[in-house]
């Protein structure tokens, strides 16, 4: 059965490592065989002689909680992806893929998914606004990816808060990826791989305390019930104040349970449940002075104590089955039901001209300008029901090795938002503790639903795909894949929908075919070059949190009830990948071009006829570099850089042509180091550079407001008191740099301010 358990790991079908050394397991087998042969020989030579030998046991020393996808001895380097759709190691996959292992996440000191991804080259963070929800909002290579987040290969419903306490690794695929992931995925997709049971008993406890009243407790426990069943649990409690941001705070409660059961030598089941609750006092940022081109009062917190809140939740249950018909043919099936919630009232500061009741003048360049706080609120619930099946078949056809992956998926996603009434606002009374605010009432009162703004939607998706990786010879390998998606959309909005009527119902359905092609040339033992071409589609309404707000990716419908066709995305990529330092270090480089055609533009509304056009085109060209693994046995590295040229190449507004993308840093880089100075002591740190970012809406032109480039330094040191106990200190934003990482685009823009300096001590005990 142990051999069956190892069948799911993608291995190179092209050639074995030419410089590989024998493992301890192979040495044990060789020794055992030699001893057996020797005993047999002795018995044949002299049957009357009794030979008694001491029992010889050879065990391979491994870390109990080690990432099964990582390179032994180089924890920052990941070799394989978790999805059965990726049948080759990362170093042989003709596509840019960045994988962040849990070891790099822990050393970084970041715990929320948004904080981990914020540091990655080519990814920026967007703001929550009136048209889309506050929560994890990612922009990859200039394109929205907030609904392109997956957990173990299935979509994670809704815009919410995500944590890393139960994450084994984070896989970021770059460029259009519809053949692998379905709709959207213009700039890429994010897949969180959760921790699964292993073959070793262990318990790992971590206790963290730090500045800003930080406390964090996690327990990771793996229990092997017998040779067929193992159980893994992860528990989390965390609470802290946000550094230098007044009343802003974060609280996290989480649990994850996974059960791994080999029912037979060929049949395996995995059942897991994920639970997370976030209870925050949110930070809506600081106002932006468009005249001066800079933020106003960066150190001031504008939230409303006793009123603002942000509560999020996730409940996700998954059942997976894997059956091996033969060593070359297997099937995997996943069924998931998940629910996420996103509920908040958040104060958003902006600048207003003229007299503002309750407001006081501030020192901006324009006389008569005041800070006037507006508000955003949401009460949204997303549910997801999905089933995905993948067949994988390795075979020989026409004297060539083929690895086929074919499958199908059905999913139903639902969302509803019942926001709160604006009657909670008090335009004639400011907060006595924060007199610049155009404030919400403080404390007391009841959150009253506003049924006039109720919205609900349901989307059903049906998908089919076929992929084949063909090993032509030792030097050439070709990958090709096709995927067909049917996307049925229904939305109700307004009081009619809330009372169960259908007068406000709008329906739309789309079907689209996408593909991916790649060819890899590798006459060298350790490297290759590749060419890849891929496509994806953005159907109208795919950004569920926007509902019918077209400007933010919601459902678009013109005055005649006509819907636009899906936006089309193409990617061309030429790259190279090299295994260095005895396969302990992976170097990757790729030049790419992503083009979005038939870009949807909407005008009118609010009493005027809605006019839709699809003449827009957006293009990004760039270079991405990556280097992960061990430079020396003591020095580990996780580094990357992205250089992009973004441009609106066609538009129904001639003034927009030639503009760069909004919400995108065209230059970004990250270098994370860990140096094991002695067997007990390690030091390390991370330098993150983010270039200029302009405000603006998705698929639109940037505003004149631009966030300056910034560089952040984080440091880490770790000391092992024993093989079981170690302590780590993380200092984030060591220089206490005041920086900003997202900018809202409106006439009263605001910006998110990065966190100030903080320090954390973590005690880590494994037993």
XYZ file of C-alpha atoms in Angstrom:
767
model
C 0.000 0.000 0.000
C 2.903 2.376 0.569
C 3.688 2.220 -3.143
C 0.091 3.083 -3.945
C 0.266 6.085 -1.648
C 3.126 7.525 -3.662
C 1.431 7.206 -7.044
C -0.081 10.680 -7.016
C 3.238 12.557 -7.251
C 3.973 13.896 -10.752
C 7.354 12.653 -11.892
C 9.429 13.448 -14.921
C 8.614 10.993 -17.691
C 11.473 12.242 -19.820
C 14.561 11.056 -17.925
C 15.770 10.269 -14.410
C 18.180 12.599 -12.707
C 21.595 11.848 -14.119
C 23.361 12.850 -10.953
C 20.997 11.353 -8.425
C 22.492 9.537 -5.461
C 21.053 6.420 -3.796
C 18.584 7.135 -1.009
C 18.673 5.633 2.455
C 15.706 3.502 1.472
C 17.564 2.032 -1.519
C 20.638 1.468 0.642
C 18.493 -0.351 3.184
C 17.075 -2.551 0.440
C 20.561 -3.302 -0.900
C 21.883 -4.167 2.566
C 18.875 -6.348 3.265
C 19.328 -8.198 -0.056
C 23.035 -8.713 0.597
C 22.368 -10.082 4.068
C 19.713 -12.438 2.744
C 22.052 -13.684 0.041
C 24.811 -14.142 2.589
C 22.603 -16.124 4.934
C 21.414 -18.355 2.118
C 25.002 -18.945 0.994
C 26.096 -19.813 4.525
C 23.210 -22.201 5.010
C 24.020 -23.994 1.780
C 27.691 -24.254 2.704
C 27.176 -25.676 6.204
C 23.588 -26.574 7.163
C 24.708 -27.704 10.571
C 25.923 -24.268 11.491
C 23.406 -21.852 13.074
C 24.030 -18.198 12.239
C 22.453 -15.552 14.448
C 22.558 -11.912 13.269
C 21.464 -8.767 15.065
C 18.447 -7.088 13.495
C 19.489 -4.195 11.249
C 17.093 -1.241 10.969
C 17.704 1.665 8.579
C 15.284 4.584 8.873
C 15.118 7.696 6.776
C 15.049 10.777 8.968
C 12.347 13.196 7.894
C 10.507 16.112 9.429
C 7.065 14.920 10.397
C 5.270 17.995 9.043
C 7.437 18.336 5.925
C 5.773 19.590 2.725
C 5.450 16.509 0.466
C 5.813 18.703 -2.646
C 9.120 20.328 -1.583
C 12.698 19.424 -2.504
C 14.439 17.495 0.322
C 17.011 19.741 1.956
C 15.704 22.880 0.210
C 12.328 23.756 1.782
C 11.890 27.008 -0.205
C 11.944 25.010 -3.463
C 8.756 23.199 -4.472
C 8.977 20.504 -7.156
C 5.376 19.579 -7.865
C 1.909 21.084 -7.994
C -1.040 19.542 -6.188
C -3.541 19.450 -9.071
C -3.846 16.233 -11.120
C -4.106 18.481 -14.198
C -0.393 19.289 -13.864
C 1.339 16.024 -14.772
C 4.935 17.243 -14.844
C 7.256 18.821 -12.273
C 7.241 22.612 -12.143
C 10.651 22.686 -13.814
C 9.157 20.916 -16.873
C 5.777 22.708 -17.021
C 5.620 25.194 -19.943
C 4.047 27.964 -17.888
C 5.063 30.507 -15.247
C 4.068 29.158 -11.844
C 5.145 30.590 -8.480
C 4.727 28.347 -5.444
C 5.117 29.699 -1.904
C 5.722 26.857 0.600
C 4.664 27.067 4.220
C 8.319 27.353 5.305
C 8.699 30.625 3.388
C 5.343 31.839 4.714
C 6.344 31.160 8.314
C 9.768 32.792 7.933
C 8.137 35.894 6.422
C 6.063 36.524 9.548
C 2.862 37.080 7.530
C -0.261 35.085 8.300
C -3.175 36.468 6.236
C -3.196 35.400 2.586
C -3.446 39.025 1.430
C -0.242 39.947 3.295
C 1.626 36.990 1.794
C 0.516 37.787 -1.769
C 1.076 41.536 -1.421
C 4.821 40.860 -1.403
C 4.805 38.758 -4.585
C 6.046 40.310 -7.849
C 3.326 40.949 -10.421
C 0.529 41.060 -7.807
C -1.085 44.177 -6.377
C -3.946 44.622 -3.925
C -7.156 46.454 -4.834
C -9.484 48.452 -2.596
C -13.006 47.641 -1.588
C -15.375 50.196 -3.088
C -19.034 50.875 -3.695
C -19.119 48.471 -6.626
C -17.177 45.563 -5.123
C -16.741 44.169 -1.655
C -14.030 44.819 0.907
C -11.924 41.700 1.360
C -9.169 39.834 -0.421
C -8.913 41.496 -3.839
C -5.945 40.496 -5.998
C -4.740 41.887 -9.311
C -2.313 39.641 -11.252
C -0.360 41.061 -14.180
C -2.790 44.001 -14.265
C -6.039 41.996 -14.334
C -8.670 41.268 -11.681
C -8.330 37.903 -9.905
C -10.507 38.373 -6.834
C -12.809 35.535 -7.915
C -9.970 33.379 -9.274
C -9.020 31.944 -5.870
C -9.137 28.171 -5.366
C -8.705 25.743 -2.481
C -7.292 22.344 -3.467
C -8.318 22.923 -7.082
C -11.935 24.000 -6.491
C -13.159 27.596 -6.398
C -13.281 29.334 -3.029
C -16.624 31.178 -2.914
C -16.829 34.904 -2.353
C -14.662 37.846 -1.384
C -13.710 37.331 2.243
C -10.728 37.016 4.622
C -8.303 34.114 4.164
C -5.671 32.776 6.582
C -2.640 30.516 6.161
C -2.751 28.430 9.357
C -3.880 25.335 7.420
C -1.998 26.027 4.159
C 0.758 23.730 2.865
C 1.651 25.898 -0.116
C 0.212 28.687 -2.283
C 0.305 28.082 -6.044
C 0.112 31.122 -8.331
C -0.257 30.358 -12.026
C 0.421 33.314 -14.303
C -1.328 34.219 -17.539
C -4.746 33.087 -18.872
C -5.457 29.643 -17.420
C -8.981 28.694 -18.487
C -7.964 25.229 -19.686
C -6.920 24.469 -16.098
C -9.257 26.662 -14.044
C -12.247 27.736 -16.138
C -13.718 31.210 -16.497
C -11.741 34.349 -15.758
C -8.095 33.738 -14.816
C -6.967 36.529 -17.156
C -3.801 37.393 -15.275
C -3.655 34.073 -13.466
C -5.154 32.068 -10.614
C -4.336 31.373 -6.951
C -4.679 27.890 -5.437
C -4.337 27.317 -1.691
C -3.195 23.764 -0.942
C -4.321 22.656 2.495
C -2.415 20.458 4.927
C -3.275 16.775 4.564
C -2.582 13.779 6.825
C 0.862 12.181 6.693
C 2.312 8.820 7.754
C 3.862 10.130 10.996
C 2.401 10.990 14.390
C 3.274 14.501 15.525
C 1.941 17.545 17.328
C 3.277 21.003 16.631
C 2.266 23.955 18.793
C 3.129 27.593 18.157
C 2.621 30.516 20.517
C 3.229 34.058 19.257
C 3.222 37.306 21.229
C 4.203 40.711 19.991
C 3.764 44.429 19.836
C 0.295 45.934 19.350
C -1.199 43.404 21.785
C -0.592 40.561 19.360
C -1.272 37.002 20.402
C -1.541 33.956 18.152
C -1.882 30.260 18.990
C -1.853 27.326 16.554
C -1.798 23.553 16.993
C -1.038 21.191 14.108
C -1.666 17.546 15.025
C -1.326 14.415 12.901
C -2.502 11.071 14.275
C -2.007 7.771 12.458
C -4.846 5.542 13.601
C -3.562 2.519 11.691
C -1.785 1.755 8.417
C -4.895 2.856 6.466
C -6.288 5.869 8.370
C -4.664 9.134 9.438
C -6.227 12.318 10.844
C -4.812 15.831 10.796
C -6.199 18.807 12.678
C -5.171 22.460 12.707
C -6.495 24.973 15.233
C -6.040 28.764 15.337
C -6.771 31.699 17.588
C -5.214 35.103 16.881
C -5.869 38.672 17.978
C -3.990 41.931 17.471
C -4.232 45.671 16.987
C -3.158 47.014 13.600
C 0.154 48.884 14.089
C -0.244 52.679 14.296
C -3.882 52.592 13.129
C -5.938 53.727 16.098
C -8.819 51.385 16.910
C -8.255 49.056 13.959
C -7.877 45.440 15.057
C -8.079 41.851 13.784
C -9.282 38.627 15.385
C -9.127 35.145 13.799
C -10.608 31.815 14.916
C -10.013 28.771 12.749
C -10.120 24.991 12.585
C -9.323 22.479 9.859
C -9.802 18.715 10.030
C -8.762 16.189 7.354
C -9.175 12.410 7.389
C -7.173 10.219 4.998
C -8.463 6.644 4.503
C -7.066 3.973 2.199
C -10.137 1.750 1.908
C -8.219 -0.706 -0.277
C -4.809 -0.811 -1.918
C -6.337 1.094 -4.844
C -9.042 3.282 -3.295
C -8.376 6.327 -1.131
C -10.802 8.797 0.485
C -10.002 12.205 1.975
C -12.639 14.165 3.885
C -11.871 17.631 5.185
C -13.638 20.568 6.780
C -12.347 24.146 7.028
C -13.697 26.773 9.438
C -12.603 30.405 9.814
C -14.110 33.448 11.491
C -12.720 36.972 11.317
C -13.902 39.797 13.556
C -12.154 43.061 12.705
C -12.453 46.756 13.298
C -11.651 47.784 9.711
C -9.326 50.506 8.497
C -10.822 52.409 5.557
C -7.553 54.193 4.850
C -6.806 57.889 4.599
C -8.057 60.597 2.196
C -6.101 61.531 -0.902
C -5.380 65.133 -1.854
C -5.696 65.174 -5.648
C -4.320 68.724 -5.836
C -1.096 67.901 -4.006
C -1.010 64.326 -5.307
C -0.403 62.816 -1.876
C -2.276 61.290 1.063
C -3.617 63.472 3.838
C -2.698 62.823 7.463
C -1.255 59.375 6.934
C -0.970 58.682 10.661
C -4.624 59.424 11.436
C -7.281 56.724 11.813
C -10.705 57.736 10.507
C -12.777 54.739 11.561
C -15.762 54.993 13.872
C -15.252 53.398 17.263
C -18.284 51.452 18.387
C -19.844 51.397 14.928
C -17.433 50.107 12.285
C -17.018 46.339 12.076
C -15.987 43.675 9.587
C -17.086 40.095 10.208
C -16.181 37.317 7.776
C -16.665 33.580 7.824
C -15.857 30.411 5.874
C -17.308 26.914 6.189
C -16.002 24.529 3.518
C -16.511 20.753 3.468
C -14.854 18.562 0.824
C -14.931 14.843 0.081
C -12.311 13.452 -2.311
C -11.864 9.978 -3.734
C -8.944 8.543 -5.702
C -8.994 5.160 -7.404
C -6.072 3.498 -9.196
C -7.354 1.106 -11.857
C -3.742 0.323 -12.759
C -0.369 1.937 -12.181
C -1.015 3.976 -15.350
C -4.699 4.852 -15.024
C -6.426 6.582 -12.114
C -9.457 8.753 -11.398
C -9.932 11.471 -8.770
C -13.207 13.049 -7.712
C -13.889 16.029 -5.459
C -17.231 17.179 -4.082
C -17.456 20.408 -2.116
C -20.066 22.473 -0.337
C -18.861 25.809 0.944
C -20.239 29.019 2.394
C -18.537 32.355 3.001
C -19.914 35.499 4.616
C -18.781 39.104 4.373
C -20.532 41.625 6.604
C -19.257 45.114 7.361
C -19.849 48.767 8.069
C -16.690 50.737 7.285
C -15.941 54.461 7.294
C -14.222 55.754 4.163
C -12.513 59.150 4.416
C -12.446 61.527 1.464
C -12.139 65.232 0.743
C -15.180 67.404 0.138
C -15.440 71.061 -0.862
C -17.614 73.555 0.979
C -18.990 73.583 4.480
C -19.405 70.134 5.975
C -21.530 69.973 9.132
C -19.460 68.556 11.939
C -16.251 68.840 9.958
C -13.238 71.049 10.557
C -10.725 72.453 8.057
C -7.521 70.518 7.444
C -4.224 71.697 6.033
C -4.691 70.950 2.355
C -3.736 73.294 -0.432
C -7.275 74.157 -1.519
C -9.193 76.512 0.824
C -12.548 75.249 2.023
C -11.720 71.571 1.622
C -12.718 69.255 4.474
C -12.393 65.604 5.350
C -15.868 64.121 5.014
C -16.288 60.452 5.836
C -18.629 58.443 3.671
C -19.586 54.877 4.411
C -19.737 51.480 2.771
C -21.588 48.455 4.050
C -22.393 44.936 2.926
C -24.131 41.869 4.270
C -23.276 39.177 1.723
C -23.355 35.399 1.761
C -21.887 33.152 -0.937
C -22.495 29.430 -1.267
C -20.766 26.946 -3.535
C -21.680 23.398 -4.509
C -19.331 21.690 -6.931
C -18.172 18.321 -8.194
C -15.015 17.769 -10.262
C -13.692 14.534 -11.798
C -10.288 13.990 -13.408
C -9.023 10.893 -15.211
C -5.271 10.498 -15.729
C -3.891 7.907 -18.154
C -0.242 7.230 -19.004
C 0.223 5.193 -22.146
C 2.364 4.561 -25.220
C 0.914 5.568 -28.593
C 2.859 5.684 -31.872
C 6.104 5.066 -29.949
C 5.541 8.201 -27.856
C 4.654 8.578 -24.184
C 1.256 10.258 -23.621
C -0.204 11.514 -20.356
C -3.885 12.237 -20.838
C -6.014 14.192 -18.380
C -9.705 14.461 -19.129
C -12.590 15.364 -16.900
C -15.717 17.314 -16.161
C -17.100 19.648 -13.512
C -20.456 20.959 -12.394
C -20.877 23.819 -9.941
C -23.628 26.028 -8.592
C -22.677 29.317 -6.962
C -25.131 31.582 -5.175
C -24.717 35.011 -3.613
C -27.030 37.390 -1.842
C -26.461 40.841 -0.397
C -28.874 42.593 1.955
C -27.060 45.839 2.843
C -27.948 48.169 5.678
C -29.951 51.355 5.555
C -28.192 54.693 5.124
C -30.433 56.055 7.888
C -27.624 55.146 10.270
C -25.680 58.139 9.018
C -25.788 61.393 10.942
C -24.796 64.208 8.546
C -25.204 66.935 11.194
C -23.097 65.476 13.974
C -19.442 64.611 13.951
C -17.702 62.126 16.175
C -16.452 64.061 19.234
C -13.375 61.811 19.273
C -12.682 62.451 15.609
C -14.211 65.818 14.644
C -13.079 65.749 11.014
C -15.520 62.956 10.223
C -18.852 63.208 8.494
C -19.766 60.413 10.805
C -21.983 57.444 11.387
C -23.873 57.412 14.673
C -21.770 56.081 17.519
C -22.819 52.979 19.452
C -26.314 51.717 20.068
C -28.975 51.492 17.426
C -29.939 48.594 15.214
C -28.611 47.713 11.787
C -31.671 48.093 9.579
C -31.712 46.145 6.266
C -32.314 48.179 3.122
C -34.526 45.926 1.005
C -34.425 48.401 -1.893
C -30.796 47.409 -2.440
C -31.201 43.659 -1.991
C -29.605 41.485 -4.668
C -29.288 37.749 -5.205
C -27.737 35.685 -7.972
C -27.246 32.100 -9.042
C -24.662 30.829 -11.489
C -24.436 27.280 -12.834
C -21.295 26.181 -14.650
C -20.704 22.973 -16.617
C -17.229 22.206 -17.910
C -15.424 19.552 -19.970
C -11.688 19.318 -20.680
C -9.090 17.171 -22.390
C -5.308 17.558 -22.050
C -2.372 15.566 -23.334
C 1.337 15.800 -22.619
C 3.359 13.986 -25.276
C 6.994 13.003 -24.804
C 8.200 12.879 -28.410
C 11.789 11.987 -27.523
C 14.428 12.831 -24.928
C 14.591 16.433 -26.145
C 11.025 17.391 -27.094
C 7.754 17.421 -25.193
C 4.413 18.939 -26.255
C 1.377 19.861 -24.172
C -2.098 20.657 -25.550
C -5.419 21.173 -23.801
C -8.999 22.264 -24.542
C -11.807 23.215 -22.172
C -15.469 24.054 -22.812
C -17.509 25.989 -20.231
C -21.226 26.754 -20.074
C -22.017 29.688 -17.781
C -25.704 30.271 -16.819
C -26.381 33.427 -14.811
C -29.505 34.636 -13.007
C -29.761 37.766 -10.853
C -32.581 39.480 -8.942
C -32.271 42.908 -7.394
C -34.452 45.348 -5.499
C -37.490 44.871 -3.252
C -39.232 42.587 -5.752
C -36.449 40.066 -5.422
C -36.440 40.333 -1.622
C -40.132 39.502 -1.371
C -39.779 36.512 -3.663
C -41.019 38.035 -6.909
C -39.372 37.650 -10.299
C -40.083 41.013 -11.943
C -36.492 42.101 -11.307
C -34.937 38.909 -12.641
C -32.312 39.046 -15.382
C -30.845 35.907 -16.947
C -27.959 35.284 -19.315
C -26.074 32.236 -20.525
C -22.755 31.927 -22.311
C -20.602 29.115 -23.665
C -16.928 29.416 -24.537
C -14.027 27.226 -25.609
C -10.460 27.863 -24.498
C -7.157 26.136 -24.897
C -3.519 25.930 -23.946
C -0.560 24.797 -26.029
C 3.056 24.421 -24.967
C 6.226 22.931 -26.381
C 9.352 22.239 -24.332
C 12.841 21.704 -25.770
C 15.439 20.206 -23.440
C 18.647 18.783 -24.886
C 20.342 19.564 -21.537
C 20.240 17.461 -18.372
C 19.166 20.326 -16.117
C 17.370 22.919 -18.243
C 14.884 23.653 -20.987
C 13.297 26.389 -23.045
C 9.586 26.514 -23.835
C 6.927 28.300 -25.851
C 3.339 28.547 -24.579
C 0.055 29.935 -25.886
C -3.142 30.058 -23.807
C -6.573 31.689 -23.779
C -9.362 32.489 -21.335
C -12.761 34.207 -21.282
C -14.429 36.737 -18.985
C -18.221 36.392 -19.250
C -20.244 39.354 -18.074
C -21.141 39.059 -14.402
C -18.273 36.784 -13.363
C -17.236 39.092 -10.498
C -20.093 38.089 -8.217
C -19.554 40.687 -5.507
C -20.351 43.410 -8.087
C -23.779 41.900 -8.947
C -25.096 44.287 -11.676
C -22.378 46.942 -11.389
C -20.791 46.658 -14.839
C -17.786 48.868 -14.068
C -16.540 46.368 -11.483
C -17.154 43.137 -13.398
C -20.855 42.692 -12.636
C -23.607 41.779 -15.088
C -23.838 44.207 -18.005
C -27.107 44.788 -19.877
C -27.875 47.629 -22.290
C -31.145 49.552 -22.621
C -32.464 46.900 -25.032
C -31.727 43.982 -22.699
C -28.745 42.846 -24.770
C -25.682 41.325 -23.136
C -22.086 41.701 -24.294
C -20.167 38.644 -25.405
C -17.360 37.338 -23.157
C -14.122 39.271 -23.180
C -11.307 37.271 -24.789
C -7.799 36.902 -23.397
C -4.687 35.472 -25.005
C -1.199 34.876 -23.660
C 2.062 34.202 -25.492
C 5.028 33.218 -23.343
C 8.614 32.203 -24.068
C 10.585 30.968 -21.101
C 13.366 28.860 -19.680
C 13.733 26.805 -16.495
C 16.954 25.454 -14.969
C 17.629 23.069 -12.102
C 20.837 24.261 -10.423
C 22.959 23.340 -7.404
C 22.290 19.592 -7.615
C 18.541 20.258 -8.086
C 18.376 22.390 -4.934
C 17.819 25.668 -6.819
C 15.338 26.489 -9.597
C 15.853 29.452 -11.930
C 12.990 30.575 -14.183
C 12.677 33.388 -16.717
C 9.848 34.235 -19.105
C 8.842 37.016 -21.455
C 5.103 37.271 -22.000
C 2.310 39.218 -23.647
C -1.281 39.137 -22.369
C -3.974 40.770 -24.519
C -7.593 41.349 -23.510
C -9.941 41.970 -26.446
C -13.621 42.951 -26.655
C -13.257 44.915 -23.424
C -16.681 45.897 -22.103
C -17.379 49.587 -21.524
C -20.624 50.892 -20.050
C -22.018 54.425 -20.002
C -25.345 55.948 -19.063
C -27.578 54.622 -16.314
C -29.171 56.527 -13.430
C -32.055 57.582 -15.648
C -30.142 57.642 -18.938
C -30.108 54.735 -21.418
C -27.314 52.249 -20.769
C -24.884 52.041 -23.687
C -22.467 49.127 -23.985
C -19.475 48.938 -26.296
C -16.842 46.243 -26.847
C -14.180 48.019 -28.850
C -11.589 48.147 -26.077
C -8.287 46.280 -25.971
C -5.706 46.063 -23.169
C -2.199 44.656 -23.459
C 0.610 43.899 -21.050
C 4.115 42.878 -22.056
C 6.645 41.823 -19.508
C 9.558 39.863 -18.141
C 9.330 37.688 -15.035
C 12.310 36.177 -13.191
C 12.345 33.662 -10.349
C 14.979 31.981 -8.192
C 13.967 29.580 -5.395
C 15.808 27.017 -3.314
C 19.273 26.694 -1.784
C 22.275 28.619 -3.089
C 24.451 26.765 -0.566
C 23.490 24.154 2.043
C 23.144 27.027 4.523
C 21.615 29.787 2.373
C 17.994 29.532 1.179
C 16.459 31.987 -1.273
C 12.951 32.831 -2.489
C 13.164 35.668 -4.993
C 11.441 37.102 -8.025
C 11.022 40.225 -10.122
C 8.450 41.373 -12.677
C 8.865 44.150 -15.232
C 5.740 45.066 -17.210
C 4.653 47.572 -19.833
C 0.866 47.944 -19.630
C -1.135 49.834 -22.230
C -4.729 50.475 -23.288
C -4.350 49.917 -27.026
C -7.970 50.475 -28.132
C -10.873 52.340 -26.514
C -14.136 54.089 -27.307
C -12.511 57.105 -25.609
C -9.528 58.217 -27.738
C -7.984 59.987 -24.740
C -7.483 56.637 -22.993
C -5.417 55.038 -25.750
C -1.809 54.689 -24.639
C -2.616 54.930 -20.925
C -1.165 52.314 -18.536
C -3.337 50.008 -16.417
C -4.767 51.240 -13.122
C -4.097 49.387 -9.859
C -0.906 47.880 -11.267
C 2.746 48.219 -10.308
C 4.667 47.800 -13.549
C 7.877 47.027 -11.641
C 7.994 44.873 -8.526
C 10.487 42.571 -6.827
C 10.875 40.446 -3.726
C 13.932 38.780 -2.163
C 13.573 36.522 0.880
C 16.718 34.984 2.431
C 17.398 32.518 5.224
C 20.951 31.761 6.374
C 21.581 28.828 8.719
C 24.621 30.276 10.454
C 24.957 27.334 12.858
C 22.906 24.159 13.347
C 20.948 26.063 16.013
C 20.832 29.650 14.749
C 19.370 31.117 11.549
C 18.930 34.683 10.351
C 17.008 36.062 7.407
C 14.904 38.795 5.966
C 12.772 40.030 3.098
C 13.089 43.084 0.887
C 9.976 43.986 -1.133
C 9.907 46.670 -3.808
C 6.668 47.932 -5.369
C 6.644 50.501 -8.144
C 4.168 53.328 -8.752
C 0.441 52.493 -8.769
C -2.335 54.638 -10.272
C -5.961 54.659 -9.169
C -8.780 53.596 -11.478
C -11.479 51.002 -12.142
C -10.929 47.541 -13.658
C -10.694 47.609 -17.470
C -10.540 51.413 -17.356
C -8.051 54.211 -17.651
C -5.948 55.289 -14.673
C -6.583 58.501 -12.785
C -3.982 61.222 -12.298
C -3.548 60.085 -8.681
C -0.465 57.882 -8.278
C 1.022 56.127 -5.252
C 4.794 56.481 -5.007
C 7.068 53.466 -5.263
C 8.141 51.987 -1.926
C 10.592 49.509 -0.425
C 9.890 47.519 2.734
C 12.392 45.581 4.864
C 11.470 42.687 7.185
C 13.923 40.763 9.370
C 13.859 37.335 11.028
C 16.033 35.328 13.383
C 15.480 31.811 14.717
C 17.175 29.724 17.397
C 16.690 25.996 18.002
C 17.104 25.082 21.675
C 16.643 21.419 20.779
C 15.317 19.311 17.913
C 11.830 19.923 19.342
C 11.883 23.525 20.561
C 12.795 26.671 18.663
C 12.074 30.384 18.885
C 11.682 32.884 16.049
C 11.590 36.677 16.100
C 10.085 38.619 13.194
C 10.333 42.386 12.824
C 8.148 43.668 9.987
C 8.687 47.034 8.314
C 11.922 47.500 10.231
C 12.422 51.111 9.112
C 8.801 52.024 9.912
C 8.367 53.134 6.295
C 5.123 55.013 5.606
C 3.858 53.506 2.371
C 0.571 52.986 0.525
C -0.522 49.982 -1.513
C -3.978 50.632 -3.021
C -5.788 53.737 -4.285
C -9.488 54.265 -4.898
C -10.325 56.117 -8.099
C -13.358 58.324 -7.344
C -13.723 62.098 -7.165
C -13.010 61.787 -3.423
C -10.251 59.163 -3.519
C -8.795 57.356 -0.536
C -5.773 55.103 -0.129
C -4.827 52.156 2.058
C -1.811 52.749 4.251
C 0.686 49.945 4.853
C 1.257 48.672 8.370
C 3.835 50.295 10.617
C 6.676 48.519 12.373
C 5.797 45.470 14.475
C 7.680 42.675 16.245
C 6.639 39.127 17.116
C 8.208 36.322 19.180
C 7.084 32.797 18.260
C 7.800 29.680 20.292
C 7.549 26.492 18.221
C 7.397 23.096 19.926
C 7.033 19.744 18.148
C 6.489 16.479 19.972
